[in-house]
Amino acid sequence: MKLKVCGMKYPDNITQVSELQPDYMGFIFYEKSSRYFDQLIPNVPDTIKKTGVFVNEELNTVIKKINKYNLQAIQLHGEESPYYCNILRSTKLISSTKPIEIIKVFSIKDEFNFDVLTPYEEVCDYFLFDTKGKLPGGNGYTFNWNILNNYPSTKPFFLSGGIGLDEVEDIKKFKQSEASKYCYALDLNSQFEKEPALKNISMLKEFKNKLSNKTMPNYNVNEKGYYGEFGGAFIPEMLYPNVEELRQNYLKIMAEPDFQKEFNQLLKDYVGRPSPLYFAKRLSEKYNTKIYLKREDLNHTGAHKINNTIGQILMAQRLGKTRIIAETGAGQHGVATATVCALMGLECIVYMGEIDIARQAPNVARMKMLGAKVVPALSGSRTLKDATNEAIRDWINNPVDTHYIIGSAIGPHPYPDMVTRFQAVISEEIKWQLNEQEGRENPDYVVACIGGGSNAAGTYYHFLHDEDVGIIAVEAAGLGVDSGESAATSVLGKEGIIHGCKTLLMQTNDGQITEPYSISAGLDYPGVGPMHAHLSKTGRAEFMSITDSDAMDAGLELSKLEGIIPAIETSHALAIFKYKTFKPDDVVVMSLSGRGDKDLNTYIDYFKL
Ligand SMILES: *Cc1c(COP(=O)(O)O)cnc(C)c1O
């Protein structure tokens, strides 16, 4: 269950509570309340939804507060009509691409007529059940939760009213009951206060700990840059200042309202977000389960990679960098980087193996049109890893003015975490989009293909700690896992160091990196990002390997069933339905990471089209 801490007022207290990472934080804009809020909200992480609480307020005033405080949710405590809720819900936000969440409150004492909910079913996102008292909200005692046994709706609700440390055991019991099936969140307020609006941090902590008492591993990165035993920053000493500068600043910069605003605006107006969450009807019928496709293929430049390059170019600007370098294998990341450099008018140098330059002529041409300089890597096997070496060499020589844009959830800390956070917009959108379509935020499964693991990391991010969401990672088995021609890192890989981090890596017995193979250039990588190595090792994610031929068939199938030609990387994810059976009412959300235009020649040659 999610947590909401309501009735915040004092800046330092707000900051302390935000460190506990509740899911919602409530501010009461009702003048008669002793918790009335009329100040400024200090920086709180974007993952905490700022909720405005109102009682029969004029719509105009509510909308003004939404914009002033960048509120993500509105809680209505008065006699607001369904019409009123509907207007608020369709209000377009200046600062965000997401619709505002509407929480309508109903007060319960000894009995409750659930019929009053019906007109609100279509116009709000959540109900909130509170204890009926003299004044709206904050009465300090609980109502009889058994009444909720008769809850006739499937709309998720917040449970509120007098919840405190003494209720932990009751809540655990409640969780076992039928009545809790749609209980989405707990709303905490007066029982955790030293005085009105001043929250007691240690009590909140204790409540959180007592309630969870399971110890789920942490799947996020720790301060040292590790996911379990994987990650870290294994870099030449001369690179240390560059990486350290980024490490010290990336979270701070990402939390700045100005950064958030520009990032969200560009994702909306330039990339075209939110990308649709599309219910694939015919594909679902064929595999007898509910399949939703997260349409990253519809982004500008045709894949998810642009989410990350937009984020990193804004980061580079704020660090005062004027020159951008990148390395690319197939050219997709090179194009996404050249695109954002053109957008911002920054110098762009892309390193690419000489062999890859010859193989990927259209992408080389794109980069040149976008104003980038493509520099061939002439050493070694003249492919991706040689290009990476060249890029690192460049960065060492240009530590002051240059930012190195890494294109996947790989590299030395903080890159994997930074890239993951930029791509996390994918799962953030999935949550509210699925809520709109299915009435719940969590699917039963999230699925993504894995090269280095950036589209996967973004797709999983907001579900990592929800055990009821299964995570499936799909790797390229090439000509077969045992063929010697594959990129199935989780099966074949051993712990090793690549691109500055410790992770699973395909290597020979004496530690030489094995040349990977896949028909899709984007999955043709000998390692996986450290988060995925950890997800594999802990069993949190189920890893599957898909061969070239199964992927190609699945790509053709999606084209014929849904009118969508996917990138061959994505086709690997689509092929799992041949091997894994889902239940008819399972909701499976798959990242459709990119479109197939770039792969047309491969499809033509393979199917003799
Ligand atoms: C690059 C790419 C991938 C693989 O990269 P990840 O970092 O693992 O997401 C997958 N799909 C498409 C369409 C790509 O362009």
Coordinates of C-alpha atoms in Angstrom, one line a residue, residues 13 23 30 76 83 121 131 159 163-164 168 189 232 237 244 254 275 300 315 362 420 475 505 520 561-562 585:
N13 CA 9.5 19.4 8.4
D23 CA 4.0 8.4 -2.2
Y30 CA -8.7 25.3 3.7
L76 CA -11.7 17.3 -2.5
Y83 CA -19.1 18.1 -12.9
E121 CA -16.9 6.7 -10.7
T131 CA -14.1 9.4 9.6
L159 CA -8.0 4.8 3.8
I163 CA -4.5 6.0 11.6
G164 CA -1.6 5.9 14.0
V168 CA -0.5 -1.3 12.6
N189 CA -2.0 12.9 9.6
G232 CA 30.7 1.1 -9.1
E237 CA 42.6 7.9 -12.6
E244 CA 33.3 12.9 -9.9
M254 CA 17.8 16.8 -11.7
S275 CA 3.9 8.0 -25.7
H300 CA 11.0 11.6 -32.3
M315 CA 22.7 18.2 -17.6
P362 CA 22.2 5.7 -43.4
T420 CA 17.7 5.0 -15.6
E475 CA 18.1 -11.0 -24.3
L505 CA 30.0 -9.9 -18.9
S520 CA 19.8 -6.7 -34.0
L561 CA -1.6 -8.3 -36.5
E562 CA -1.3 -4.7 -35.4
D585 CA -6.7 -11.7 -17.3

